[in-house]
Amino acid sequence: MALHIVAGIVQGVFMLLNIEKVQKSYPGGRPVLRDVSLTLDHGQTLALTGESGSGKSTLLNLAAALDSFDGGEITLDGTALSTLDDRGRAALRRQSVSLVFQQFNLIPSLTVAQNLSFHARLANREDTEWTAQLAERLGLSDLLARYPENLSGGQQQRVAIGRAMAPRPKLLLADEPTGNLDETASATVLDLMLSLVAEAGTALLLVTHSLDIAARLDRRAHLTGGHIA
Amino acid sequence: MTGAVIQALMSHWRRHWLQLATLLIGIALATGLWSAVQAINAEARASYQQASDQLALGLFDELRDPSGPIPIERYVVLRRTGWQVAAVLEGSLRVAGRTVQVMGVDMVAYPALPAVTQIEQSETPPDPADMLTAPGRLLAAPDLAQMLRTQSGLPPVLTSDSIPPDLILTDIGVAETLLEKSGQISRLIVLPDQPVGVPPLSEIAPELERVTASARLDAASLTDSFHLNLTAFGLLSFAVGLFIVHGTVGLAFAQRRAMIRTLRALGVSMRRLIWMIMAELTILALIGGTLGLILGFFLAGALLPDVAATLRGLYGAPVDGQMSLQPQWALAGLAMALAGTLLASGHALYRLARMPLLTGAGLHAWRGAAAGQHRTGLIGLILIAGGFAIGFAIDGLVAGFAMVGGILTGAALTLPFLLSLALSMFQRRARGPVAQWVWADMRAQLPGLSLALMALLLALAANIGVGTMVSSFRLTFVGWLDQRLTSEVYVTAIDNQQGRQIAEWLDPQVDAVLPIRSVELTHEIGPLFLYGVEDHQTYRDHWPLIATSAGEWDRVMAGKAVLINEQLARRAGLWPGDTLTLKADHTLTVAGVYSDYGNPTGQAIVSMPQLDQIAPGADTRRFGIRLAPERATEITQALRQQFDLPRQAVVQQAAMKAQSLAIFDNTFVVTSALNVLTLGVAGFAILTSLLTLWTQRLPQVTPVWALGLTRAQLARLELLRSVLLAAFTAVMALPLGLVLAWALLAVINVQAFGWRLPMFLFPVDWAYLFLLTLLAAFVAAALPALRLMRLPPADLLKVFANER
Ligand SMILES: Nc1ncnc2c1ncn2[C@@H]1O[C@H](COP(=O)(O)OP(=O)(O)OP(=O)(O)O)[C@@H](O)[C@H]1O
Ligand SMILES: [Mg+2]
């Protein structure tokens, strides 16, 4: 037990995320993840590809401490996720990870400005200057008073990225963030994301279908048949 | 094609069975509460109708002797001179612990009495001779007839459906023996078709007074206001129920837009779709309406005994405590359910019909925009202003109710606007991100909840308003009883002579013996009871005067003036300084007005010598006895023994107060029952809104969950939100309820009953109601909150994965 913890701490020095032999199946379904192992270092970017239904989103959600898994272990920034209860997982999401999904990231009842700062304020790490800079660079300065339902898809995703980056997270998990956007919008959003991640020293795990996008990241992993190929 | 469309439409309900249940319950509650009130009203009215029809009481003029019974000789004289009159003897009889009224009619003079005609047309008609010769026959309603047959010493009993409960109809000869009042006549019925040329009454029987049928206040008009109150409540409950229907149908249609768009794209015309949806709504309305009728039937059955007691106690109106199912009632209930459902769905249907084929507006576009909130708020303000304007400009009960209706509806319409205003204020003041989100989210939730909250507002306001009215009334009533029932013991002698003996016997033993003498006169507003009192400090100290003039008692006792009750004052518009004509060439100045709650008729007080002049020879059978309160029981028993008086002839003040209060409380049992039910329906409306909003909730809640709040935290916030919204609504309901109370006390009561009541405030009741509201909101939100807490993360994650 003690050894296990020590090992975790030592790992944490190099590795931000360590996924080890993780298994996951949904109630009443075949196993989605059979034996998945994957690591990610601080500041590294990794593209996760795989065909539809291969379990990319599932893996991402497990890494984000959104859902629990059936076997194996995920260690995030020195914390073994299997040891956490609901509150522990929530705290981890607040403090260490940021998320961008394909859609419906934003809180509908809050304005763009409120959405932008929401995560950082939850994590008690609000940096108004940085947030303002984010808004500026993401081209959101004129939209701050609007509500999400009055934004285009690309604008919404830019707000989601701004919100995710505002607390300067150690890890950003993005699940096809440009999946719903046309090519130009998609390219803009991706460029912005990559430059911000590099600047903040944030590690990025990006799920994508596009090989072009995958090629721009440090590493690539392919998920198939419940394993990383 | 029709089959496929039906299948598509039905599939929605299969997936949203809770929504279907909610819709049906909404229709059932609305119909049920409304029909219950209708059943009660109809049942009570049918009873009065029976009473006046079958005995022909309301149809004919009557002759009465203001000073007491009519001697038999007068009757003989009248008939001999050609007057077509029938003698009636009335009295009460105790049979097996139950008081029944006995009405003896001279059946020789009036053989065509409707109840008798009906029996004679039955399959086994009695021999007319049996009715008239000893031992005679008694006619009674089935229930009473059964009881009478078990008693020995009574004549044979015939059953008739057309006789009111608690009444025995018989020949006057039989009644004389039953009531032990031989040779007496209570009144004479003037039959139709009087021969021409009969001598005028003033020549042959000057002491008799002819009372025209229209001058008598009949039970129906007396109790009209009571029924109006009930109807208003029924309508309110109906409206509250429709809020549920409106909310559910709106959401169901919104959720079916995608399907309907698909159906239209597949070539189903909008017209056809609308017709099919109308048919669907009709079927649902009929199912819900039938459930409502069953509910209403049992509810009415449960409430009717109290209503019957109230009507008997307060107005002396005969009402059976039994329910009978009538087809027109069921039909009317179903029609109401149908009309209500279509009315509540009209808006949603209209929007559906206008929906363009291609736009992909989701649920957001369905929700009312802020501009809409402003507009309804403005309409609400106009309605409130209009309500007040009508109330102040026009007199009458209907205007009073129109005022209340305008204020209530108007306030309900302004509620969303006011709530939104309050919420944005709190949002601006909120510090933490979660607090800010909670306020913002509540505002976003408002459009979906506003109907339920309006229903809650109305239910709470009705509760506060009616509660304040009843409690104010009760407080006033208790105080008034204390003033009015000043003597410790009241005694009623059998006749004048015994009255004198009692007075003589009592005189040395007690502080004072106050004779109470009364006659019944008629006034244009109806019967007028004139009381004579002897001068005593008791009256001067305690009589509950609400309008006075200088030296009123001195002037009354000097025979120069009269005191009248509030009912007479308001109905006839008489106030101190005006004059009241009691009898031809007998006019007195009104010196004061006193409150006289619970009495439907006019009353006036003069000095004893005045009464003797107006109605010479009136009996003095009632006395108030002043003595030390602790001796009341002793004197009561002594009186009963000494003069062999029945129990009810000697009453102690305490018992009389208790009885009056019991009648009073009975009157409002129904009102408070409806009050609680309405509040329950409003609570249910909140629950159903929260449940139907559930699918819209997840996209609001899931991002926050993903950002680091636990499901338990979110569930607690859901509870908090519901409780906060209810609390805000309750805060706004308080002033509305007080306005309603004022309208009831100062406008409706005056118009309906003829008295105005002071308003008292009962903060403890409000606090209790407030807690009850919070509890209801908590319970309503508990189910959705629990669902959220237990929801597996995988289900929450679907929000991000699904294209909605
Ligand atoms: N919440 C859930 N409940 C049940 N089964 C799920 C759930 N989410 C995913 N699945 C199933 O798990 C498998 C993997 O789904 P997942 O969403 O992880 O795939 P994916 O690789 O992200 O696919 P895509 O590229 O289409 O987004 C699929 O078969 C899917 O049906
Ligand atoms: Mg996916």
Tab-separated table of N, CA and C in Angstrom, chain B residues 141-241:
chain	number	residue	atom	x	y	z
B	141	ALA	N	-90.493	11.640	3.833
B	141	ALA	CA	-89.478	11.157	2.893
B	141	ALA	C	-89.071	9.739	3.313
B	142	PRO	N	-88.587	8.933	2.357
B	142	PRO	CA	-88.341	7.511	2.637
B	142	PRO	C	-87.528	7.264	3.908
B	143	ASP	N	-86.468	8.039	4.045
B	143	ASP	CA	-85.564	7.858	5.164
B	143	ASP	C	-86.272	8.066	6.503
B	144	LEU	N	-87.024	9.174	6.563
B	144	LEU	CA	-87.741	9.488	7.800
B	144	LEU	C	-88.896	8.517	8.018
B	145	ALA	N	-89.556	8.146	6.912
B	145	ALA	CA	-90.699	7.244	7.014
B	145	ALA	C	-90.292	5.929	7.666
B	146	GLN	N	-89.128	5.443	7.260
B	146	GLN	CA	-88.621	4.193	7.809
B	146	GLN	C	-88.443	4.299	9.314
B	147	MET	N	-87.903	5.446	9.736
B	147	MET	CA	-87.669	5.650	11.154
B	147	MET	C	-88.995	5.760	11.909
B	148	LEU	N	-89.960	6.465	11.298
B	148	LEU	CA	-91.244	6.681	11.974
B	148	LEU	C	-91.997	5.360	12.183
B	149	ARG	N	-91.822	4.462	11.207
B	149	ARG	CA	-92.557	3.197	11.308
B	149	ARG	C	-92.111	2.377	12.505
B	150	THR	N	-90.876	2.595	12.951
B	150	THR	CA	-90.401	1.831	14.094
B	150	THR	C	-90.930	2.389	15.420
B	151	GLN	N	-91.554	3.554	15.383
B	151	GLN	CA	-92.052	4.181	16.611
B	151	GLN	C	-93.502	3.743	16.855
B	152	SER	N	-93.775	3.446	18.120
B	152	SER	CA	-95.152	3.070	18.444
B	152	SER	C	-95.967	4.333	18.718
B	153	GLY	N	-97.268	4.217	18.585
B	153	GLY	CA	-98.147	5.340	18.928
B	153	GLY	C	-98.277	6.389	17.839
B	154	LEU	N	-97.724	6.133	16.652
B	154	LEU	CA	-97.891	7.089	15.562
B	154	LEU	C	-98.856	6.507	14.526
B	155	PRO	N	-99.559	7.359	13.813
B	155	PRO	CA	-100.436	6.868	12.742
B	155	PRO	C	-99.603	6.172	11.663
B	156	PRO	N	-100.233	5.380	10.789
B	156	PRO	CA	-99.502	4.735	9.694
B	156	PRO	C	-98.783	5.770	8.832
B	157	VAL	N	-97.629	5.369	8.269
B	157	VAL	CA	-96.790	6.306	7.532
B	157	VAL	C	-96.785	5.964	6.043
B	158	LEU	N	-96.965	6.978	5.193
B	158	LEU	CA	-96.849	6.803	3.746
B	158	LEU	C	-95.552	7.450	3.298
B	159	THR	N	-94.950	6.850	2.295
B	159	THR	CA	-93.667	7.373	1.827
B	159	THR	C	-93.869	8.255	0.602
B	160	SER	N	-93.189	9.394	0.583
B	160	SER	CA	-93.240	10.268	-0.585
B	160	SER	C	-91.859	10.838	-0.851
B	161	ASP	N	-91.448	10.781	-2.106
B	161	ASP	CA	-90.132	11.319	-2.475
B	161	ASP	C	-90.114	12.825	-2.482
B	162	SER	N	-91.304	13.385	-2.559
B	162	SER	CA	-91.341	14.818	-2.823
B	162	SER	C	-91.457	15.656	-1.559
B	163	ILE	N	-91.181	15.037	-0.426
B	163	ILE	CA	-91.248	15.804	0.815
B	163	ILE	C	-89.829	16.003	1.334
B	164	PRO	N	-89.524	17.212	1.790
B	164	PRO	CA	-88.168	17.466	2.277
B	164	PRO	C	-87.839	16.549	3.459
B	165	PRO	N	-86.554	16.311	3.683
B	165	PRO	CA	-86.175	15.503	4.835
B	165	PRO	C	-86.596	16.236	6.112
B	166	ASP	N	-86.744	15.520	7.172
B	166	ASP	CA	-87.076	16.113	8.467
B	166	ASP	C	-88.422	16.827	8.480
B	167	LEU	N	-89.335	16.424	7.622
B	167	LEU	CA	-90.650	17.044	7.669
B	167	LEU	C	-91.723	15.965	7.581
B	168	ILE	N	-92.720	16.101	8.453
B	168	ILE	CA	-93.870	15.208	8.364
B	168	ILE	C	-95.033	16.043	7.879
B	169	LEU	N	-95.665	15.580	6.804
B	169	LEU	CA	-96.828	16.284	6.284
B	169	LEU	C	-98.056	15.458	6.631
B	170	THR	N	-99.073	16.128	7.133
B	170	THR	CA	-100.259	15.380	7.524
B	170	THR	C	-101.470	16.304	7.544
B	171	ASP	N	-102.620	15.725	7.842
B	171	ASP	CA	-103.809	16.562	7.968
B	171	ASP	C	-103.718	17.362	9.264
B	172	ILE	N	-104.359	18.515	9.266
B	172	ILE	CA	-104.231	19.393	10.432
B	172	ILE	C	-104.771	18.742	11.704
B	173	GLY	N	-105.785	17.869	11.532
B	173	GLY	CA	-106.347	17.200	12.703
B	173	GLY	C	-105.327	16.280	13.353
B	174	VAL	N	-104.584	15.556	12.509
B	174	VAL	CA	-103.556	14.665	13.034
B	174	VAL	C	-102.461	15.484	13.698
B	175	ALA	N	-102.080	16.613	13.038
B	175	ALA	CA	-101.028	17.459	13.586
B	175	ALA	C	-101.408	18.001	14.956
B	176	GLU	N	-102.676	18.347	15.128
B	176	GLU	CA	-103.130	18.867	16.427
B	176	GLU	C	-102.822	17.888	17.542
B	177	THR	N	-103.148	16.608	17.302
B	177	THR	CA	-102.883	15.621	18.354
B	177	THR	C	-101.392	15.389	18.527
B	178	LEU	N	-100.657	15.331	17.404
B	178	LEU	CA	-99.216	15.077	17.501
B	178	LEU	C	-98.519	16.174	18.285
B	179	LEU	N	-98.891	17.413	17.974
B	179	LEU	CA	-98.213	18.568	18.572
B	179	LEU	C	-98.898	19.034	19.860
B	180	GLU	N	-99.997	18.412	20.189
B	180	GLU	CA	-100.792	18.806	21.354
B	180	GLU	C	-101.113	20.293	21.309
B	181	LYS	N	-101.610	20.745	20.187
B	181	LYS	CA	-101.979	22.161	20.039
B	181	LYS	C	-103.367	22.208	19.431
B	182	SER	N	-104.347	21.791	20.149
B	182	SER	CA	-105.652	21.721	19.509
B	182	SER	C	-106.259	23.107	19.354
B	183	GLY	N	-106.961	23.264	18.256
B	183	GLY	CA	-107.664	24.520	17.994
B	183	GLY	C	-106.752	25.673	17.620
B	184	GLN	N	-105.492	25.387	17.297
B	184	GLN	CA	-104.601	26.487	16.928
B	184	GLN	C	-104.256	26.405	15.455
B	185	ILE	N	-104.002	27.584	14.884
B	185	ILE	CA	-103.611	27.642	13.482
B	185	ILE	C	-102.408	28.563	13.374
B	186	SER	N	-101.340	28.090	12.732
B	186	SER	CA	-100.129	28.923	12.616
B	186	SER	C	-100.306	29.991	11.550
B	187	ARG	N	-100.871	29.592	10.435
B	187	ARG	CA	-101.081	30.554	9.367
B	187	ARG	C	-102.092	29.984	8.378
B	188	LEU	N	-102.551	30.846	7.478
B	188	LEU	CA	-103.525	30.403	6.482
B	188	LEU	C	-102.925	30.609	5.100
B	189	ILE	N	-103.045	29.563	4.269
B	189	ILE	CA	-102.585	29.687	2.893
B	189	ILE	C	-103.742	30.226	2.057
B	190	VAL	N	-103.507	31.305	1.316
B	190	VAL	CA	-104.539	31.846	0.444
B	190	VAL	C	-104.447	31.110	-0.888
B	191	LEU	N	-105.447	30.292	-1.178
B	191	LEU	CA	-105.401	29.463	-2.375
B	191	LEU	C	-105.670	30.301	-3.617
B	192	PRO	N	-105.227	29.822	-4.772
B	192	PRO	CA	-105.522	30.566	-5.996
B	192	PRO	C	-107.030	30.513	-6.296
B	193	ASP	N	-107.473	31.258	-7.223
B	193	ASP	CA	-108.883	31.278	-7.633
B	193	ASP	C	-109.824	31.678	-6.509
B	194	GLN	N	-109.602	32.834	-5.968
B	194	GLN	CA	-110.547	33.339	-4.964
B	194	GLN	C	-111.814	33.795	-5.693
B	195	PRO	N	-112.987	33.464	-5.161
B	195	PRO	CA	-114.224	33.936	-5.804
B	195	PRO	C	-114.301	35.466	-5.734
B	196	VAL	N	-114.998	36.028	-6.712
B	196	VAL	CA	-115.131	37.500	-6.676
B	196	VAL	C	-116.138	37.888	-5.596
B	197	GLY	N	-115.946	39.064	-5.060
B	197	GLY	CA	-116.944	39.597	-4.136
B	197	GLY	C	-116.812	39.138	-2.708
B	198	VAL	N	-115.713	38.514	-2.340
B	198	VAL	CA	-115.557	38.187	-0.915
B	198	VAL	C	-115.283	39.464	-0.141
B	199	PRO	N	-115.776	39.530	1.066
B	199	PRO	CA	-115.536	40.746	1.850
B	199	PRO	C	-114.044	40.932	2.125
B	200	PRO	N	-113.581	42.202	2.144
B	200	PRO	CA	-112.153	42.445	2.380
B	200	PRO	C	-111.736	42.015	3.784
B	201	LEU	N	-110.487	41.708	3.893
B	201	LEU	CA	-109.917	41.221	5.141
B	201	LEU	C	-110.115	42.205	6.283
B	202	SER	N	-110.012	43.505	5.948
B	202	SER	CA	-110.093	44.517	7.001
B	202	SER	C	-111.459	44.510	7.681
B	203	GLU	N	-112.443	43.974	6.990
B	203	GLU	CA	-113.777	43.940	7.606
B	203	GLU	C	-113.966	42.729	8.494
B	204	ILE	N	-113.533	41.563	7.993
B	204	ILE	CA	-113.864	40.349	8.743
B	204	ILE	C	-112.750	39.886	9.669
B	205	ALA	N	-111.487	40.221	9.332
B	205	ALA	CA	-110.405	39.776	10.215
B	205	ALA	C	-109.300	40.821	10.216
B	206	PRO	N	-109.573	41.961	10.854
B	206	PRO	CA	-108.628	43.086	10.769
B	206	PRO	C	-107.249	42.772	11.368
B	207	GLU	N	-107.209	41.828	12.311
B	207	GLU	CA	-105.903	41.580	12.958
B	207	GLU	C	-104.989	40.719	12.084
B	208	LEU	N	-105.559	40.126	11.008
B	208	LEU	CA	-104.733	39.277	10.145
B	208	LEU	C	-104.005	40.121	9.111
B	209	GLU	N	-102.818	39.651	8.789
B	209	GLU	CA	-102.028	40.372	7.813
B	209	GLU	C	-101.803	39.488	6.622
B	210	ARG	N	-101.937	40.067	5.444
B	210	ARG	CA	-101.672	39.282	4.249
B	210	ARG	C	-100.210	39.471	3.858
B	211	VAL	N	-99.475	38.361	3.774
B	211	VAL	CA	-98.071	38.407	3.402
B	211	VAL	C	-97.970	37.841	1.995
B	212	THR	N	-97.558	38.693	1.062
B	212	THR	CA	-97.501	38.186	-0.311
B	212	THR	C	-96.296	37.274	-0.481
B	213	ALA	N	-96.439	36.374	-1.434
B	213	ALA	CA	-95.391	35.371	-1.651
B	213	ALA	C	-94.049	36.034	-1.937
B	214	SER	N	-94.087	37.123	-2.695
B	214	SER	CA	-92.829	37.735	-3.102
B	214	SER	C	-92.161	38.474	-1.952
B	215	ALA	N	-92.946	38.834	-0.924
B	215	ALA	CA	-92.359	39.594	0.180
B	215	ALA	C	-91.541	38.693	1.099
B	216	ARG	N	-91.841	37.409	1.037
B	216	ARG	CA	-91.100	36.510	1.928
B	216	ARG	C	-89.738	36.196	1.318
B	217	LEU	N	-88.739	36.186	2.162
B	217	LEU	CA	-87.424	35.794	1.697
B	217	LEU	C	-87.420	34.289	1.584
B	218	ASP	N	-87.197	33.794	0.394
B	218	ASP	CA	-87.180	32.344	0.330
B	218	ASP	C	-85.758	31.833	0.498
B	219	ALA	N	-85.704	30.578	0.857
B	219	ALA	CA	-84.417	29.975	1.180
B	219	ALA	C	-83.435	30.123	0.031
B	220	ALA	N	-83.939	29.974	-1.184
B	220	ALA	CA	-83.033	29.996	-2.336
B	220	ALA	C	-82.272	31.304	-2.427
B	221	SER	N	-82.993	32.429	-2.267
B	221	SER	CA	-82.286	33.684	-2.428
B	221	SER	C	-81.393	33.972	-1.222
B	222	LEU	N	-81.819	33.479	-0.070
B	222	LEU	CA	-81.000	33.672	1.127
B	222	LEU	C	-79.664	32.981	0.996
B	223	THR	N	-79.722	31.785	0.454
B	223	THR	CA	-78.514	30.981	0.422
B	223	THR	C	-77.729	31.189	-0.852
B	224	ASP	N	-78.266	32.022	-1.742
B	224	ASP	CA	-77.579	32.281	-3.001
B	224	ASP	C	-76.137	32.702	-2.799
B	225	SER	N	-75.947	33.584	-1.846
B	225	SER	CA	-74.596	34.106	-1.673
B	225	SER	C	-73.653	33.021	-1.182
B	226	PHE	N	-74.196	32.150	-0.349
B	226	PHE	CA	-73.376	31.037	0.116
B	226	PHE	C	-72.924	30.196	-1.075
B	227	HIS	N	-73.869	29.936	-1.971
B	227	HIS	CA	-73.534	29.117	-3.136
B	227	HIS	C	-72.596	29.848	-4.074
B	228	LEU	N	-72.768	31.155	-4.133
B	228	LEU	CA	-71.901	31.939	-4.992
B	228	LEU	C	-70.456	31.817	-4.517
B	229	ASN	N	-70.298	31.865	-3.192
B	229	ASN	CA	-68.972	31.690	-2.617
B	229	ASN	C	-68.381	30.358	-3.017
B	230	LEU	N	-69.205	29.324	-2.891
B	230	LEU	CA	-68.732	27.982	-3.245
B	230	LEU	C	-68.370	27.916	-4.724
B	231	THR	N	-69.236	28.492	-5.554
B	231	THR	CA	-68.980	28.460	-6.990
B	231	THR	C	-67.680	29.163	-7.318
B	232	ALA	N	-67.455	30.303	-6.678
B	232	ALA	CA	-66.219	31.038	-6.924
B	232	ALA	C	-65.023	30.159	-6.585
B	233	PHE	N	-65.131	29.448	-5.484
B	233	PHE	CA	-64.051	28.564	-5.091
B	233	PHE	C	-63.866	27.443	-6.096
B	234	GLY	N	-64.994	26.889	-6.552
B	234	GLY	CA	-64.921	25.819	-7.535
B	234	GLY	C	-64.221	26.290	-8.793
B	235	LEU	N	-64.542	27.503	-9.195
B	235	LEU	CA	-63.950	28.063	-10.400
B	235	LEU	C	-62.446	28.266	-10.222
B	236	LEU	N	-62.080	28.714	-9.043
B	236	LEU	CA	-60.664	28.919	-8.748
B	236	LEU	C	-59.913	27.595	-8.831
B	237	SER	N	-60.497	26.551	-8.218
B	237	SER	CA	-59.849	25.239	-8.260
B	237	SER	C	-59.739	24.751	-9.690
B	238	PHE	N	-60.793	24.991	-10.447
B	238	PHE	CA	-60.801	24.595	-11.856
B	238	PHE	C	-59.650	25.273	-12.588
B	239	ALA	N	-59.516	26.576	-12.346
B	239	ALA	CA	-58.449	27.330	-13.001
B	239	ALA	C	-57.083	26.786	-12.603
B	240	VAL	N	-56.916	26.517	-11.316
B	240	VAL	CA	-55.624	26.006	-10.849
B	240	VAL	C	-55.314	24.671	-11.521
B	241	GLY	N	-56.356	23.823	-11.661
B	241	GLY	CA	-56.163	22.547	-12.342
B	241	GLY	C	-55.766	22.746	-13.803
